[in-house]
Amino acid sequence: MGKAAIQHIPHLHDLYIAGRWQPATGGQQIQMIEPSTGEVIGTIACGTAGDIDRAVIAARNAFEKTWRLIAPAERGRMMARLAALILQNEDELTDIEARDTGKPLSQARRDIKAAARYFEFYAGACDKIHGEIIPYEPGYLAMVLREPLGVTGHILPWNYPAQQFGRTLGPALAAGNAVVLKPAEDACLSILRMTELSHEAGFPAGVINVVPGRGNGAGSALAGHAGIDFISFTGSPEVGTKIQELAAANHIGCTLELGGKSPQIIFEDADLDAALDCVVSGILQNTGQTCSASSRTLVHESILDEFTDKLTARFAKVSYGHHERDLQCGPLISAKQRDRVTSLTQAAIEDGAPVLFRVPEPDDLPEGGFYFAPIVFGPVNRNSNIARDEVFGPVLAVMSFKDEADAIALANGTDYGLIAAVWSKDSDRLIRVAREMRCGQVFMNNYGAGGGVELPFGGVKRSGHGREKGMEAINEFSAVKTIVHKHG
Ligand code: NAD
């Protein structure tokens, strides 16, 4: 399909506000660059604060006049139609997502299916969001209603545009909110195409508004807008802090999903081959640009040598290249991200971190692409930067632990707390360790980076707060109201 797929998005250059595609105020555009080749593949609109203002007004009108008055089952039908349209257009969306992000084709396809799955899941949830009756004093009926917040703002990162579109809009729309979305300037073409599909699915004008633009333009205008009732953000901890400050100024809530340094803990009795599968895929998925990438492997000291030998043998088979070759890894998203990952890796080498293995650079890498050879460090000093800081690339740090208490201390010993995995055949130990983890998800004898539409997901500490996915996300995008009726 190649370039034709990108040109096929009829409204590539516009914003979507109040059910109409329109140019950004001032007509500014942002170039979209294909990570696999470094070529410009199109331009998108660069929305302004004025555009955000119009989008928020449109969403408010839609919320008050249509969306909150529509029967929940009907809201669900529209979302189910969108899910079906995404699946009908799966090939085209896969091609768009792969070209825009550099994801190998089969990873891009999984993301498109996941986007559809989010809308399916939340379509089914629309008419199951109910309140409760509270036993209170005699002569009173106390009811708790769960209501939408109103207009919700959504700021997305570039690493999983398609999935994030479903993950954040699904629960917000199901709960009955109208939405304003600011996708990432580095990758959002699948979002623009799915927004077109949402129009086809019949959502009333203004329920979904999409304003691409820069972080310090449209992004900060949205997070700081007095007309929104909630802001959902995924991205870096630094920007997360700014979002929370802006939300605080308007006394609204926010969810922040800010990445991690997630560990997989391998005990001496673990099924090593099964663990190795997950250790390798957990760091290579999306070329390590995954908030829940497992970038730390903690191994019991008695099996460290055996484990690292096997890990090295696995990495020796890893290949990376152009997204159309569908290898384990594609390029990183941008030159900026490649330079960031390169400098953090270089700093680790200069800091004395031993390199266990680096995937050799293939001869056939397209010139101009943002490639980075996956690398494994180990055993690293547990207090070093490479053991503690998020890199957001295919960079794995291996370290050893003495016993269960040491493993727990090491796993919890970073500023982050997003997800973790524990590998052992001792089920008591699995439960003990899982319960001690300071993070939002723990996998026992498996690892689910980014997976599980049904599973509540989110972090603690520098990984952020609030929960996405599953029915829990609906709680974030709604509020309870208590009504007390005194009767005779
Ligand atoms: P970022 O946090 O700068 O950008 C994420 C989103 O926030 C984008 O849509 C961006 O336009 C917007 N944004 C940026 N500044 C803003 C502001 N002042 N106000 C409102 N919105 C703003 O992330 P990045 O620069 O794209 O990547 C930098 C690092 O962040 C990465 O290397 C990685 O470590 C981390 N990151 C994490 C995730 C994640 O899934 N948690 C995703 C992307 C990046």
XYZ file of C-alpha atoms and ligand atoms in Angstrom:
532
model
C 0.000 0.000 0.000
C 2.848 2.386 0.877
C 2.312 6.089 0.512
C -1.151 5.652 -0.970
C -2.469 4.614 2.435
C -1.435 7.897 4.011
C -2.915 9.953 1.185
C -6.075 7.919 1.575
C -6.942 9.684 4.835
C -9.205 12.325 3.278
C -8.948 14.711 6.218
C -5.282 14.286 7.042
C -4.684 18.040 7.163
C -7.642 19.070 9.326
C -8.998 19.141 12.863
C -12.291 17.512 13.776
C -14.530 19.844 15.778
C -18.324 19.768 16.189
C -18.652 16.957 13.654
C -16.854 18.909 10.891
C -13.326 18.674 9.490
C -11.749 22.119 9.380
C -8.296 23.685 9.082
C -6.381 24.833 12.144
C -6.646 28.538 12.928
C -3.699 30.141 11.154
C -3.361 27.089 8.873
C -0.140 25.762 10.420
C 0.870 22.176 9.671
C 3.208 19.605 11.270
C 5.295 17.268 9.103
C 4.804 13.547 9.694
C 7.968 11.504 9.323
C 8.135 7.769 8.658
C 10.529 6.332 11.301
C 11.626 3.441 9.068
C 13.065 5.782 6.416
C 13.090 9.302 7.863
C 10.943 10.459 4.904
C 8.147 12.997 5.200
C 4.904 11.155 4.475
C 2.399 13.941 4.969
C 1.437 16.918 7.081
C -1.215 17.285 9.743
C -2.930 20.324 11.209
C -1.259 22.086 14.117
C -4.164 23.122 16.346
C -3.986 26.271 18.474
C -5.409 27.376 21.816
C -8.298 28.949 19.864
C -9.057 25.588 18.220
C -9.049 23.898 21.626
C -11.473 26.531 22.872
C -13.871 25.813 19.988
C -13.537 22.070 20.579
C -14.349 22.409 24.286
C -17.425 24.541 23.493
C -18.560 21.970 20.908
C -18.099 19.149 23.410
C -20.020 21.036 26.105
C -22.943 21.620 23.721
C -22.938 17.981 22.656
C -22.799 16.772 26.245
C -25.653 18.990 27.438
C -27.923 18.717 24.411
C -27.450 15.202 23.060
C -24.982 12.719 24.523
C -26.168 12.641 28.137
C -29.787 12.327 26.963
C -29.196 9.343 24.674
C -30.128 5.922 26.076
C -26.983 4.079 27.242
C -27.800 1.115 24.988
C -27.821 3.475 21.994
C -24.439 4.918 23.014
C -23.216 1.338 23.136
C -24.509 0.624 19.622
C -22.529 3.560 18.205
C -19.378 2.351 19.927
C -19.966 -1.185 18.638
C -20.367 0.247 15.117
C -17.029 2.029 15.498
C -15.393 -1.223 16.659
C -16.799 -3.027 13.610
C -15.622 -0.270 11.239
C -12.110 -0.447 12.700
C -12.031 -4.201 12.050
C -13.434 -3.753 8.524
C -10.567 -1.346 7.824
C -7.944 -3.373 9.673
C -5.518 -3.756 6.737
C -5.470 -0.072 5.918
C -5.177 0.959 9.590
C -2.359 -1.540 10.127
C -0.432 -0.052 7.250
C -1.007 3.491 8.524
C 0.025 2.611 12.083
C 3.168 0.781 10.949
C 4.285 3.612 8.667
C 3.538 6.290 11.235
C 5.242 4.612 14.228
C 7.734 2.181 12.641
C 6.066 -0.782 14.377
C 6.647 -4.120 12.650
C 3.471 -4.983 10.728
C 2.227 -7.765 12.991
C 2.635 -5.552 16.088
C 0.725 -2.770 14.316
C -2.036 -5.241 13.418
C -2.338 -6.345 17.054
C -2.713 -2.700 18.050
C -5.527 -2.105 15.560
C -7.366 -5.196 16.806
C -6.848 -3.948 20.368
C -8.297 -0.534 19.444
C -11.431 -2.270 18.149
C -11.543 -4.467 21.233
C -11.560 -1.397 23.516
C -14.640 -0.018 21.762
C -16.308 -3.474 21.852
C -15.606 -3.843 25.576
C -16.879 -0.380 26.476
C -19.839 -0.665 24.074
C -21.012 -3.552 26.224
C -20.377 -1.569 29.408
C -22.552 1.453 28.535
C -25.789 0.032 29.934
C -24.166 -1.635 32.958
C -22.960 1.464 34.770
C -25.304 1.589 37.716
C -25.438 3.023 41.198
C -26.618 1.552 44.481
C -29.104 1.905 47.294
C -27.594 2.513 50.740
C -29.306 1.196 53.893
C -29.875 4.389 55.898
C -32.229 5.674 58.622
C -35.831 4.357 58.683
C -38.053 6.552 56.511
C -35.314 7.428 54.034
C -34.321 6.034 50.668
C -30.658 6.781 49.959
C -29.554 6.353 46.359
C -26.132 6.692 44.790
C -26.093 7.555 41.092
C -23.025 7.248 38.893
C -22.948 10.174 36.473
C -20.677 11.385 33.672
C -18.259 14.228 34.480
C -19.176 16.286 31.397
C -16.315 17.209 29.044
C -13.129 15.183 29.376
C -9.747 16.133 27.899
C -7.307 13.493 26.638
C -3.623 14.002 25.808
C -1.955 11.008 24.169
C 1.621 9.859 23.528
C 3.065 8.563 20.258
C 3.939 5.004 21.237
C 0.526 3.326 20.834
C -1.713 5.840 19.016
C -4.394 3.378 17.892
C -4.622 1.480 21.171
C -4.605 4.680 23.210
C -7.480 6.079 21.158
C -9.655 3.143 22.242
C -8.228 2.910 25.739
C -8.966 6.511 26.699
C -12.060 7.337 24.629
C -13.828 4.000 25.203
C -14.496 4.427 28.936
C -14.968 8.213 28.723
C -17.689 7.877 26.071
C -19.288 4.862 27.757
C -19.599 6.844 30.978
C -21.474 9.515 28.992
C -18.842 12.232 28.555
C -18.123 14.280 25.442
C -14.410 14.342 24.645
C -11.630 16.579 23.319
C -8.536 14.662 22.255
C -5.047 16.052 21.581
C -3.017 13.235 19.990
C 0.797 13.254 19.835
C 2.516 15.287 17.122
C 4.984 12.449 16.415
C 2.337 9.846 15.489
C -1.430 10.173 15.179
C -2.428 9.166 11.636
C -4.388 6.069 12.698
C -6.264 8.316 15.144
C -7.259 10.695 12.340
C -8.476 7.737 10.260
C -10.416 6.259 13.204
C -11.937 9.683 13.854
C -13.271 9.572 10.285
C -14.699 6.145 11.092
C -16.330 7.526 14.253
C -18.131 10.039 12.024
C -19.344 7.148 9.868
C -20.421 5.270 13.025
C -22.903 8.079 13.693
C -21.703 9.761 16.887
C -23.572 13.073 17.259
C -21.604 16.196 16.290
C -19.369 17.431 19.103
C -19.256 14.207 21.121
C -15.772 13.422 19.766
C -13.406 16.314 18.946
C -9.835 15.728 17.798
C -7.294 18.550 17.700
C -3.745 17.516 16.746
C -1.045 20.002 17.726
C 2.039 20.684 19.771
C 2.318 19.908 23.471
C 3.090 23.471 24.475
C 0.309 24.806 22.214
C -2.874 22.765 21.910
C -1.735 20.399 24.704
C -1.288 22.949 27.466
C -4.360 24.871 26.236
C -6.449 21.718 26.695
C -5.019 20.722 30.083
C -5.494 24.264 31.408
C -8.910 24.950 29.860
C -11.480 26.083 32.410
C -14.247 24.351 30.422
C -13.101 20.758 30.899
C -14.080 18.561 33.832
C -11.222 16.040 33.783
C -7.932 15.429 32.026
C -6.424 12.073 31.128
C -2.707 12.116 30.261
C -0.154 9.528 29.161
C 3.442 10.562 28.562
C 6.547 11.676 30.426
C 6.672 12.341 34.192
C 7.923 15.890 33.516
C 4.877 16.822 31.433
C 2.674 14.863 33.856
C 3.691 17.282 36.605
C 2.635 20.240 34.445
C -0.697 18.590 33.636
C -1.411 18.019 37.314
C -0.600 21.669 38.109
C -2.962 22.870 35.377
C -5.691 20.505 36.577
C -5.213 21.705 40.156
C -5.674 25.329 39.084
C -9.117 24.409 37.741
C -9.931 22.028 40.635
C -10.461 19.069 38.344
C -9.199 15.513 38.542
C -6.669 13.827 36.304
C -5.197 10.432 35.561
C -1.485 10.312 34.835
C 0.175 7.320 33.182
C 3.869 8.148 33.137
C 5.884 5.041 32.349
C 8.023 2.775 34.466
C 11.071 0.639 35.072
C 9.153 -2.594 35.437
C 10.931 -5.685 36.834
C 10.583 -9.379 36.103
C 11.793 -11.370 39.118
C 13.175 -14.807 38.266
C 13.559 -17.214 41.202
C 15.845 -20.249 41.055
C 12.922 -22.675 40.559
C 11.366 -20.720 37.654
C 10.569 -22.239 34.272
C 13.479 -20.433 32.622
C 12.422 -20.935 29.018
C 8.957 -19.522 29.672
C 10.469 -16.625 31.623
C 13.003 -15.911 28.873
C 10.224 -15.671 26.263
C 8.603 -12.935 28.321
C 11.854 -11.187 29.264
C 12.785 -10.862 25.580
C 9.357 -9.850 24.300
C 8.782 -7.593 27.337
C 11.683 -5.328 26.357
C 11.524 -5.631 22.556
C 7.806 -5.029 22.060
C 7.424 -1.701 20.227
C 11.243 -1.395 20.309
C 11.132 -0.855 24.067
C 8.912 2.220 23.738
C 6.251 0.812 26.025
C 5.332 2.323 29.388
C 5.092 -1.189 30.840
C 8.220 -2.553 29.112
C 10.076 -4.922 31.426
C 13.377 -3.081 31.373
C 14.774 -4.755 34.519
C 15.387 -8.491 34.942
C 16.111 -9.549 38.532
C 17.623 -13.032 38.739
C 18.424 -15.211 41.752
C 22.216 -15.264 42.150
C 22.369 -19.089 42.002
C 21.085 -19.119 38.384
C 22.580 -15.860 37.132
C 25.188 -17.471 34.841
C 22.779 -20.017 33.375
C 20.167 -17.313 32.860
C 22.492 -14.794 31.205
C 23.899 -17.479 28.875
C 20.403 -18.367 27.736
C 19.409 -14.706 27.472
C 22.436 -13.933 25.328
C 21.604 -16.873 23.048
C 18.072 -15.511 22.629
C 19.296 -11.992 21.854
C 21.731 -13.397 19.301
C 18.672 -14.327 17.212
C 17.015 -10.900 17.487
C 16.731 -8.852 14.328
C 15.544 -5.338 13.639
C 14.789 -3.252 10.560
C 12.120 -1.671 8.333
C 8.564 -2.163 9.625
C 7.537 -4.007 6.435
C 10.066 -6.775 7.187
C 8.057 -7.552 10.323
C 11.068 -8.378 12.540
C 11.102 -8.228 16.357
C 11.968 -4.514 16.357
C 11.451 -1.594 14.073
C 13.106 1.814 14.437
C 12.544 4.234 17.309
C 9.890 6.875 16.751
C 12.095 9.879 15.938
C 15.637 11.178 15.689
C 15.085 12.875 19.057
C 14.116 9.599 20.712
C 17.019 7.735 19.068
C 19.433 10.394 20.330
C 17.951 10.204 23.826
C 18.215 6.385 23.989
C 21.729 6.512 22.506
C 22.951 9.039 25.057
C 21.466 7.123 28.034
C 23.097 3.927 26.726
C 26.427 5.663 26.201
C 26.261 7.092 29.716
C 25.679 3.573 31.105
C 28.733 2.251 29.242
C 30.852 5.147 30.517
C 29.496 4.452 34.009
C 30.973 0.936 33.758
C 27.829 -1.108 33.125
C 28.949 -4.409 31.524
C 27.459 -5.112 28.087
C 26.218 -8.706 27.998
C 25.161 -8.543 24.378
C 24.416 -6.038 21.648
C 22.481 -7.062 18.549
C 24.780 -6.511 15.528
C 23.692 -3.835 13.085
C 22.366 -5.431 9.876
C 23.761 -4.265 6.507
C 20.386 -3.505 4.997
C 19.021 -0.823 7.338
C 17.331 1.883 5.272
C 19.321 5.085 5.404
C 17.616 7.871 7.307
C 15.609 5.554 9.602
C 15.842 5.956 13.385
C 17.385 2.569 14.197
C 18.976 1.545 17.460
C 20.595 -1.851 18.114
C 18.964 -3.613 21.114
C 21.368 -4.035 24.021
C 21.528 -6.051 27.250
C 23.531 -4.823 30.243
C 24.403 -7.089 33.131
C 24.947 -7.703 35.877
C 24.579 -3.980 36.574
C 25.101 -2.095 39.811
C 21.642 -1.844 41.365
C 22.169 1.823 42.270
C 23.302 2.875 38.795
C 21.174 5.031 36.497
C 20.684 2.191 34.014
C 19.199 0.085 36.853
C 16.802 2.838 37.945
C 15.876 5.240 35.112
C 13.426 4.690 32.269
C 15.195 4.596 28.885
C 12.170 3.955 26.609
C 14.118 1.909 24.105
C 15.319 -1.724 23.645
C 17.752 -1.546 26.563
C 17.608 -4.267 29.217
C 19.341 -4.194 32.619
C 19.973 -7.544 34.369
C 20.896 -7.740 38.054
C 20.979 -10.434 40.730
C 19.379 -10.824 44.149
C 20.166 -12.962 47.219
C 16.789 -14.015 48.565
C 13.092 -13.188 48.548
C 13.403 -10.130 50.788
C 16.232 -8.791 48.645
C 14.204 -9.378 45.460
C 11.267 -7.433 46.888
C 13.483 -4.535 48.004
C 15.201 -4.430 44.614
C 11.933 -4.612 42.652
C 10.405 -1.779 44.690
C 13.619 0.221 44.773
C 13.034 2.673 41.929
C 10.958 5.852 41.711
C 8.516 4.017 39.424
C 5.785 1.468 40.116
C 3.794 0.362 37.074
C 3.866 -3.405 36.615
C 5.948 -6.419 37.698
C 6.263 -10.148 37.085
C 7.307 -12.970 39.419
C 8.514 -16.352 38.148
C 8.622 -19.395 40.448
C 7.016 -22.817 40.880
C 6.299 -22.052 44.546
C 2.779 -20.644 44.611
C 3.069 -19.405 48.194
C 6.121 -17.401 47.224
C 4.391 -16.043 44.131
C 1.524 -14.731 46.240
C 3.805 -13.342 48.967
C 5.944 -11.451 46.482
C 2.987 -10.243 44.384
C 1.391 -8.758 47.469
C 4.572 -6.870 48.355
C 4.959 -5.231 44.946
C 4.337 -1.467 44.939
C 2.760 -1.160 41.504
C -0.559 -1.421 39.653
C -0.354 -4.886 38.055
C 1.577 -8.055 38.941
C 1.858 -11.050 36.649
C 2.738 -14.467 38.099
C 4.545 -16.768 35.639
C 3.591 -14.533 32.701
C 4.025 -10.933 31.596
C 1.465 -8.695 29.942
C 3.086 -5.490 28.740
C 0.241 -3.312 27.577
C -2.162 -6.213 27.256
C -5.592 -6.896 28.675
C -8.355 -4.470 27.775
C -10.303 -5.969 30.692
C -7.542 -5.525 33.289
C -7.286 -2.336 35.392
C -3.940 -0.691 34.705
C -1.982 2.221 36.153
C 0.831 3.102 38.479
C 2.024 4.454 41.774
C 4.856 6.887 42.560
C 6.521 8.396 39.460
C 4.471 6.058 37.225
C 1.449 8.247 37.969
C -1.972 7.650 39.438
C -5.488 6.679 38.432
C -6.525 3.538 36.602
C -7.271 2.884 32.948
C -8.757 -0.200 31.282
C -11.426 -2.566 32.548
C -14.517 -1.338 34.377
C -12.233 0.589 36.738
C -11.611 3.209 34.024
C -15.293 4.042 34.023
C -15.021 5.063 37.678
C -12.314 7.580 36.733
C -14.514 9.145 34.042
C -17.617 9.398 36.252
C -18.642 10.655 39.686
C -21.183 9.467 42.208
C -24.035 11.613 43.417
C -25.960 10.721 46.562
C -29.708 11.447 46.652
C -31.647 11.027 49.883
C -35.453 10.847 49.809
C -37.422 11.170 53.070
C -40.668 9.329 52.680
C -43.697 8.847 54.882
P 5.752 14.036 26.282
O 5.309 13.767 27.662
O 6.471 15.317 25.987
O 4.485 14.036 25.276
C 3.316 13.253 25.494
C 2.101 14.074 25.059
O 2.025 15.256 25.863
C 2.152 14.563 23.604
O 0.835 14.579 23.069
C 2.650 15.991 23.744
O 2.245 16.844 22.686
C 1.967 16.417 25.041
N 2.635 17.508 25.741
C 3.967 17.817 25.749
N 4.178 18.928 26.494
C 2.964 19.319 26.966
C 2.521 20.387 27.803
N 3.389 21.287 28.295
N 1.211 20.484 28.093
C 0.341 19.584 27.608
N 0.685 18.562 26.804
C 1.982 18.424 26.488
O 6.592 12.821 25.811
P 7.665 12.778 24.591
O 8.526 13.977 24.491
O 6.857 12.488 23.417
O 8.614 11.610 25.088
C 9.596 11.888 26.088
C 9.724 10.739 27.038
O 8.486 10.511 27.705
C 10.035 9.395 26.380
O 11.364 9.241 26.106
C 9.522 8.438 27.423
O 10.461 8.242 28.434
C 8.307 9.152 27.987
N 7.063 8.670 27.359
C 6.266 7.860 28.094
C 5.093 7.348 27.517
C 4.210 6.420 28.288
O 3.521 5.626 27.677
N 4.162 6.531 29.593
C 4.746 7.675 26.216
C 5.561 8.557 25.496
C 6.710 9.037 26.097
